[in-house]
Amino acid sequence: MKRRLSVASLLACISVLLFAVSLTSACASKKVDTSQLSAQGLHDYKADQVVKLVNDVTISAITANKVGKLSDDTERVVLTINKQVLDVVAANPAGFKSQALAVLKNSRDALSLPQQATADAYLQQVLAILNGWGTK
Amino acid sequence: MTQEMNMGIVQVIVAGVLDVVRRHFEQTGEILTDEQAHKTLLIDLQDGQSTIAQEFIAKGWPLPQ
């Protein structure tokens, strides 16, 4: 009886260990090895990091609008600029930075000052994303 | 004798668990290929464009150029 109990306890410990491992691995960020990429592949990979972050800003603006923290007008401005930035990235994944920054600057300059003030929380994020591209 | 058999079974189980753990952590270091990088970029671009388009349609706004 005693021996059965100890084996059962050991099996229980193993189960807990397996659960902990699967939980840890699910929470841990997945490493990506980019060493096999060509120059073009690396451009695609880095451009994708920018796209993912821009998409996060899009979702953030949509969510803020849904909960009443962002007006329809400002949401529309932010989403329009994000779409233009995505278009620029799609057209030239290897060298979109200067053109995307120009799109962002021109679009922001075209806004009224109150619109700039409310949209800046989002546009500054996009600006930081674009400025950070190519530096890592 | 029975105790030795039990210990043998336990050792096999532990070795199996350790093997599973080792394989799992070996697989977490994904090696990215050019094709995968390009495909992921296209998917994320499409995803972002689609999210924006859906929001514009839901709001009844004309789609941005």
PDB file of C-alpha atoms in Angstrom:
ATOM      1  CA  MET A   1       0.000   0.000   0.000  1.00  0.00           C
ATOM      2  CA  LYS A   2       2.819   2.301   1.035  1.00  0.00           C
ATOM      3  CA  ARG A   3       4.811   1.550  -2.115  1.00  0.00           C
ATOM      4  CA  ARG A   4       1.747   2.091  -4.349  1.00  0.00           C
ATOM      5  CA  LEU A   5       1.181   5.403  -2.668  1.00  0.00           C
ATOM      6  CA  SER A   6       4.746   6.558  -3.305  1.00  0.00           C
ATOM      7  CA  VAL A   7       4.568   5.583  -6.991  1.00  0.00           C
ATOM      8  CA  ALA A   8       1.234   7.363  -7.283  1.00  0.00           C
ATOM      9  CA  SER A   9       2.748  10.424  -5.640  1.00  0.00           C
ATOM     10  CA  LEU A  10       5.648  10.337  -8.074  1.00  0.00           C
ATOM     11  CA  LEU A  11       3.275  10.119 -11.025  1.00  0.00           C
ATOM     12  CA  ALA A  12       1.350  13.062  -9.609  1.00  0.00           C
ATOM     13  CA  CYS A  13       4.602  15.029  -9.331  1.00  0.00           C
ATOM     14  CA  ILE A  14       5.438  14.201 -12.950  1.00  0.00           C
ATOM     15  CA  SER A  15       2.005  15.395 -14.043  1.00  0.00           C
ATOM     16  CA  VAL A  16       2.505  18.649 -12.167  1.00  0.00           C
ATOM     17  CA  LEU A  17       5.962  19.004 -13.761  1.00  0.00           C
ATOM     18  CA  LEU A  18       4.533  18.483 -17.261  1.00  0.00           C
ATOM     19  CA  PHE A  19       1.778  21.009 -16.570  1.00  0.00           C
ATOM     20  CA  ALA A  20       4.305  23.567 -15.324  1.00  0.00           C
ATOM     21  CA  VAL A  21       6.492  23.041 -18.402  1.00  0.00           C
ATOM     22  CA  SER A  22       3.580  23.470 -20.807  1.00  0.00           C
ATOM     23  CA  LEU A  23       2.396  26.561 -18.910  1.00  0.00           C
ATOM     24  CA  THR A  24       5.887  28.105 -18.949  1.00  0.00           C
ATOM     25  CA  SER A  25       6.375  27.423 -22.632  1.00  0.00           C
ATOM     26  CA  ALA A  26       2.955  28.843 -23.472  1.00  0.00           C
ATOM     27  CA  CYS A  27       3.828  32.074 -21.655  1.00  0.00           C
ATOM     28  CA  ALA A  28       7.395  32.340 -22.939  1.00  0.00           C
ATOM     29  CA  SER A  29       7.935  34.306 -26.145  1.00  0.00           C
ATOM     30  CA  LYS A  30       8.924  32.124 -29.064  1.00  0.00           C
ATOM     31  CA  LYS A  31      12.454  32.654 -30.278  1.00  0.00           C
ATOM     32  CA  VAL A  32      12.820  33.236 -33.986  1.00  0.00           C
ATOM     33  CA  ASP A  33      16.098  32.411 -35.676  1.00  0.00           C
ATOM     34  CA  THR A  34      16.626  34.835 -38.593  1.00  0.00           C
ATOM     35  CA  SER A  35      20.173  33.683 -39.374  1.00  0.00           C
ATOM     36  CA  GLN A  36      19.055  31.736 -42.457  1.00  0.00           C
ATOM     37  CA  LEU A  37      17.322  34.717 -44.084  1.00  0.00           C
ATOM     38  CA  SER A  38      18.648  36.452 -47.195  1.00  0.00           C
ATOM     39  CA  ALA A  39      18.760  40.268 -47.299  1.00  0.00           C
ATOM     40  CA  GLN A  40      15.283  40.287 -48.854  1.00  0.00           C
ATOM     41  CA  GLY A  41      13.949  37.868 -46.245  1.00  0.00           C
ATOM     42  CA  LEU A  42      15.367  40.020 -43.472  1.00  0.00           C
ATOM     43  CA  HIS A  43      13.691  43.097 -44.976  1.00  0.00           C
ATOM     44  CA  ASP A  44      10.396  41.192 -45.041  1.00  0.00           C
ATOM     45  CA  TYR A  45      10.857  40.076 -41.442  1.00  0.00           C
ATOM     46  CA  LYS A  46      11.657  43.598 -40.195  1.00  0.00           C
ATOM     47  CA  ALA A  47       8.825  45.117 -42.263  1.00  0.00           C
ATOM     48  CA  ASP A  48       6.481  42.571 -40.694  1.00  0.00           C
ATOM     49  CA  GLN A  49       7.500  43.704 -37.201  1.00  0.00           C
ATOM     50  CA  VAL A  50       6.468  47.247 -38.196  1.00  0.00           C
ATOM     51  CA  VAL A  51       3.181  46.020 -39.711  1.00  0.00           C
ATOM     52  CA  LYS A  52       2.340  44.092 -36.529  1.00  0.00           C
ATOM     53  CA  LEU A  53       2.911  47.203 -34.393  1.00  0.00           C
ATOM     54  CA  VAL A  54       0.907  49.438 -36.742  1.00  0.00           C
ATOM     55  CA  ASN A  55      -1.906  46.873 -36.593  1.00  0.00           C
ATOM     56  CA  ASP A  56      -1.742  47.063 -32.785  1.00  0.00           C
ATOM     57  CA  VAL A  57      -2.231  50.848 -33.006  1.00  0.00           C
ATOM     58  CA  THR A  58      -5.209  50.267 -35.333  1.00  0.00           C
ATOM     59  CA  ILE A  59      -6.817  47.852 -32.867  1.00  0.00           C
ATOM     60  CA  SER A  60      -6.077  50.227 -30.017  1.00  0.00           C
ATOM     61  CA  ALA A  61      -7.829  53.119 -31.833  1.00  0.00           C
ATOM     62  CA  ILE A  62     -10.853  50.958 -32.731  1.00  0.00           C
ATOM     63  CA  THR A  63     -11.131  49.743 -29.137  1.00  0.00           C
ATOM     64  CA  ALA A  64     -10.831  53.291 -27.740  1.00  0.00           C
ATOM     65  CA  ASN A  65     -13.611  54.402 -30.105  1.00  0.00           C
ATOM     66  CA  LYS A  66     -15.837  51.510 -29.028  1.00  0.00           C
ATOM     67  CA  VAL A  67     -15.537  52.468 -25.350  1.00  0.00           C
ATOM     68  CA  GLY A  68     -16.111  56.157 -26.107  1.00  0.00           C
ATOM     69  CA  LYS A  69     -12.552  57.337 -25.494  1.00  0.00           C
ATOM     70  CA  LEU A  70     -11.874  58.331 -29.097  1.00  0.00           C
ATOM     71  CA  SER A  71     -14.194  60.251 -31.411  1.00  0.00           C
ATOM     72  CA  ASP A  72     -15.282  58.858 -34.777  1.00  0.00           C
ATOM     73  CA  ASP A  73     -13.447  61.693 -36.547  1.00  0.00           C
ATOM     74  CA  THR A  74     -10.135  60.969 -34.861  1.00  0.00           C
ATOM     75  CA  GLU A  75     -10.515  57.223 -35.276  1.00  0.00           C
ATOM     76  CA  ARG A  76     -11.101  57.762 -38.976  1.00  0.00           C
ATOM     77  CA  VAL A  77      -7.991  59.942 -39.239  1.00  0.00           C
ATOM     78  CA  VAL A  78      -5.791  57.415 -37.409  1.00  0.00           C
ATOM     79  CA  LEU A  79      -7.083  54.458 -39.427  1.00  0.00           C
ATOM     80  CA  THR A  80      -6.711  56.319 -42.724  1.00  0.00           C
ATOM     81  CA  ILE A  81      -3.087  57.176 -41.931  1.00  0.00           C
ATOM     82  CA  ASN A  82      -2.399  53.598 -40.806  1.00  0.00           C
ATOM     83  CA  LYS A  83      -3.824  52.299 -44.069  1.00  0.00           C
ATOM     84  CA  GLN A  84      -1.577  54.643 -46.027  1.00  0.00           C
ATOM     85  CA  VAL A  85       1.452  53.496 -44.024  1.00  0.00           C
ATOM     86  CA  LEU A  86       0.547  49.830 -44.691  1.00  0.00           C
ATOM     87  CA  ASP A  87       0.198  50.627 -48.408  1.00  0.00           C
ATOM     88  CA  VAL A  88       3.681  52.134 -48.427  1.00  0.00           C
ATOM     89  CA  VAL A  89       5.151  49.115 -46.620  1.00  0.00           C
ATOM     90  CA  ALA A  90       3.398  46.739 -49.037  1.00  0.00           C
ATOM     91  CA  ALA A  91       4.795  48.615 -52.030  1.00  0.00           C
ATOM     92  CA  ASN A  92       8.376  48.613 -50.757  1.00  0.00           C
ATOM     93  CA  PRO A  93       9.136  46.369 -47.763  1.00  0.00           C
ATOM     94  CA  ALA A  94      12.865  47.008 -48.119  1.00  0.00           C
ATOM     95  CA  GLY A  95      12.826  50.800 -47.989  1.00  0.00           C
ATOM     96  CA  PHE A  96       9.525  52.241 -46.859  1.00  0.00           C
ATOM     97  CA  LYS A  97      10.747  54.353 -43.954  1.00  0.00           C
ATOM     98  CA  SER A  98      11.238  57.773 -45.569  1.00  0.00           C
ATOM     99  CA  GLN A  99       8.072  57.522 -47.646  1.00  0.00           C
ATOM    100  CA  ALA A 100       5.984  56.317 -44.704  1.00  0.00           C
ATOM    101  CA  LEU A 101       7.335  59.117 -42.506  1.00  0.00           C
ATOM    102  CA  ALA A 102       6.421  61.614 -45.248  1.00  0.00           C
ATOM    103  CA  VAL A 103       2.888  60.189 -45.442  1.00  0.00           C
ATOM    104  CA  LEU A 104       2.555  60.459 -41.679  1.00  0.00           C
ATOM    105  CA  LYS A 105       3.891  64.032 -41.552  1.00  0.00           C
ATOM    106  CA  ASN A 106       1.759  65.271 -44.476  1.00  0.00           C
ATOM    107  CA  SER A 107      -1.389  63.644 -43.107  1.00  0.00           C
ATOM    108  CA  ARG A 108      -0.792  65.070 -39.648  1.00  0.00           C
ATOM    109  CA  ASP A 109      -0.055  68.542 -41.022  1.00  0.00           C
ATOM    110  CA  ALA A 110      -3.352  68.444 -42.909  1.00  0.00           C
ATOM    111  CA  LEU A 111      -5.288  68.056 -39.630  1.00  0.00           C
ATOM    112  CA  SER A 112      -6.650  70.948 -37.597  1.00  0.00           C
ATOM    113  CA  LEU A 113      -4.802  71.631 -34.349  1.00  0.00           C
ATOM    114  CA  PRO A 114      -7.564  70.108 -32.165  1.00  0.00           C
ATOM    115  CA  GLN A 115      -7.557  67.012 -34.388  1.00  0.00           C
ATOM    116  CA  GLN A 116      -3.778  66.776 -34.138  1.00  0.00           C
ATOM    117  CA  ALA A 117      -4.026  67.006 -30.366  1.00  0.00           C
ATOM    118  CA  THR A 118      -6.448  64.101 -30.099  1.00  0.00           C
ATOM    119  CA  ALA A 119      -4.855  61.948 -32.810  1.00  0.00           C
ATOM    120  CA  ASP A 120      -1.301  62.442 -31.552  1.00  0.00           C
ATOM    121  CA  ALA A 121      -1.599  59.747 -28.898  1.00  0.00           C
ATOM    122  CA  TYR A 122      -1.830  57.281 -31.798  1.00  0.00           C
ATOM    123  CA  LEU A 123       0.193  59.056 -34.491  1.00  0.00           C
ATOM    124  CA  GLN A 124       3.174  59.421 -32.160  1.00  0.00           C
ATOM    125  CA  GLN A 125       3.132  55.661 -31.664  1.00  0.00           C
ATOM    126  CA  VAL A 126       3.254  55.125 -35.421  1.00  0.00           C
ATOM    127  CA  LEU A 127       6.051  57.703 -35.664  1.00  0.00           C
ATOM    128  CA  ALA A 128       8.049  55.876 -32.980  1.00  0.00           C
ATOM    129  CA  ILE A 129       7.488  52.551 -34.756  1.00  0.00           C
ATOM    130  CA  LEU A 130       8.743  53.964 -38.074  1.00  0.00           C
ATOM    131  CA  ASN A 131      11.700  55.719 -36.457  1.00  0.00           C
ATOM    132  CA  GLY A 132      12.645  52.516 -34.677  1.00  0.00           C
ATOM    133  CA  TRP A 133      12.629  50.511 -37.896  1.00  0.00           C
ATOM    134  CA  GLY A 134      16.051  49.568 -39.155  1.00  0.00           C
ATOM    135  CA  THR A 135      17.779  50.497 -35.912  1.00  0.00           C
ATOM    136  CA  LYS A 136      17.678  46.977 -34.456  1.00  0.00           C
TER     137      LYS A 136
ATOM    138  CA  MET B   1      12.136  -7.637  -6.750  1.00  0.00           C
ATOM    139  CA  THR B   2       8.811  -5.769  -7.110  1.00  0.00           C
ATOM    140  CA  GLN B   3      10.437  -2.638  -5.732  1.00  0.00           C
ATOM    141  CA  GLU B   4      13.203  -2.926  -8.374  1.00  0.00           C
ATOM    142  CA  MET B   5      10.554  -3.279 -11.099  1.00  0.00           C
ATOM    143  CA  ASN B   6       8.735  -0.209  -9.811  1.00  0.00           C
ATOM    144  CA  MET B   7      11.956   1.777  -9.789  1.00  0.00           C
ATOM    145  CA  GLY B   8      12.633   0.629 -13.365  1.00  0.00           C
ATOM    146  CA  ILE B   9       9.179   1.801 -14.459  1.00  0.00           C
ATOM    147  CA  VAL B  10       9.677   5.131 -12.712  1.00  0.00           C
ATOM    148  CA  GLN B  11      13.060   5.594 -14.399  1.00  0.00           C
ATOM    149  CA  VAL B  12      11.503   4.925 -17.819  1.00  0.00           C
ATOM    150  CA  ILE B  13       8.722   7.426 -17.101  1.00  0.00           C
ATOM    151  CA  VAL B  14      11.169  10.100 -15.905  1.00  0.00           C
ATOM    152  CA  ALA B  15      13.393   9.551 -18.945  1.00  0.00           C
ATOM    153  CA  GLY B  16      10.335   9.906 -21.194  1.00  0.00           C
ATOM    154  CA  VAL B  17       9.296  13.140 -19.494  1.00  0.00           C
ATOM    155  CA  LEU B  18      12.793  14.579 -19.787  1.00  0.00           C
ATOM    156  CA  ASP B  19      12.869  13.649 -23.476  1.00  0.00           C
ATOM    157  CA  VAL B  20       9.548  15.402 -24.067  1.00  0.00           C
ATOM    158  CA  VAL B  21      10.851  18.496 -22.266  1.00  0.00           C
ATOM    159  CA  ARG B  22      14.113  18.477 -24.272  1.00  0.00           C
ATOM    160  CA  ARG B  23      12.314  18.110 -27.602  1.00  0.00           C
ATOM    161  CA  HIS B  24       9.888  20.849 -26.690  1.00  0.00           C
ATOM    162  CA  PHE B  25      12.573  23.394 -25.899  1.00  0.00           C
ATOM    163  CA  GLU B  26      14.530  22.443 -29.035  1.00  0.00           C
ATOM    164  CA  GLN B  27      11.437  23.240 -31.109  1.00  0.00           C
ATOM    165  CA  THR B  28      10.875  26.705 -29.580  1.00  0.00           C
ATOM    166  CA  GLY B  29      13.819  28.134 -31.543  1.00  0.00           C
ATOM    167  CA  GLU B  30      12.009  28.407 -34.890  1.00  0.00           C
ATOM    168  CA  ILE B  31      14.228  28.878 -37.912  1.00  0.00           C
ATOM    169  CA  LEU B  32      12.599  31.383 -40.246  1.00  0.00           C
ATOM    170  CA  THR B  33      12.924  30.962 -44.019  1.00  0.00           C
ATOM    171  CA  ASP B  34      12.601  33.685 -46.677  1.00  0.00           C
ATOM    172  CA  GLU B  35       9.330  32.145 -47.821  1.00  0.00           C
ATOM    173  CA  GLN B  36       7.877  32.143 -44.297  1.00  0.00           C
ATOM    174  CA  ALA B  37       9.007  35.736 -43.660  1.00  0.00           C
ATOM    175  CA  HIS B  38       7.391  36.911 -46.906  1.00  0.00           C
ATOM    176  CA  LYS B  39       4.207  34.946 -46.297  1.00  0.00           C
ATOM    177  CA  THR B  40       3.879  36.285 -42.734  1.00  0.00           C
ATOM    178  CA  LEU B  41       4.389  39.848 -43.985  1.00  0.00           C
ATOM    179  CA  LEU B  42       1.650  39.436 -46.598  1.00  0.00           C
ATOM    180  CA  ILE B  43      -0.732  37.893 -44.062  1.00  0.00           C
ATOM    181  CA  ASP B  44      -0.169  40.683 -41.519  1.00  0.00           C
ATOM    182  CA  LEU B  45      -0.522  43.373 -44.195  1.00  0.00           C
ATOM    183  CA  GLN B  46      -3.771  41.781 -45.341  1.00  0.00           C
ATOM    184  CA  ASP B  47      -4.938  41.467 -41.746  1.00  0.00           C
ATOM    185  CA  GLY B  48      -4.282  45.157 -41.033  1.00  0.00           C
ATOM    186  CA  GLN B  49      -5.918  46.350 -44.259  1.00  0.00           C
ATOM    187  CA  SER B  50      -8.893  44.089 -43.667  1.00  0.00           C
ATOM    188  CA  THR B  51      -9.386  45.310 -40.072  1.00  0.00           C
ATOM    189  CA  ILE B  52      -9.386  48.925 -41.262  1.00  0.00           C
ATOM    190  CA  ALA B  53     -11.737  48.181 -44.170  1.00  0.00           C
ATOM    191  CA  GLN B  54     -14.182  46.329 -41.889  1.00  0.00           C
ATOM    192  CA  GLU B  55     -14.256  49.255 -39.455  1.00  0.00           C
ATOM    193  CA  PHE B  56     -14.923  51.730 -42.282  1.00  0.00           C
ATOM    194  CA  ILE B  57     -17.724  49.542 -43.625  1.00  0.00           C
ATOM    195  CA  ALA B  58     -19.216  49.139 -40.140  1.00  0.00           C
ATOM    196  CA  LYS B  59     -19.201  52.910 -39.670  1.00  0.00           C
ATOM    197  CA  GLY B  60     -20.608  53.535 -43.152  1.00  0.00           C
ATOM    198  CA  TRP B  61     -17.577  55.585 -44.187  1.00  0.00           C
ATOM    199  CA  PRO B  62     -16.207  55.514 -47.722  1.00  0.00           C
ATOM    200  CA  LEU B  63     -13.087  53.355 -47.857  1.00  0.00           C
ATOM    201  CA  PRO B  64      -9.836  55.360 -47.719  1.00  0.00           C
ATOM    202  CA  GLN B  65      -7.771  55.505 -50.894  1.00  0.00           C
TER     203      GLN B  65
END
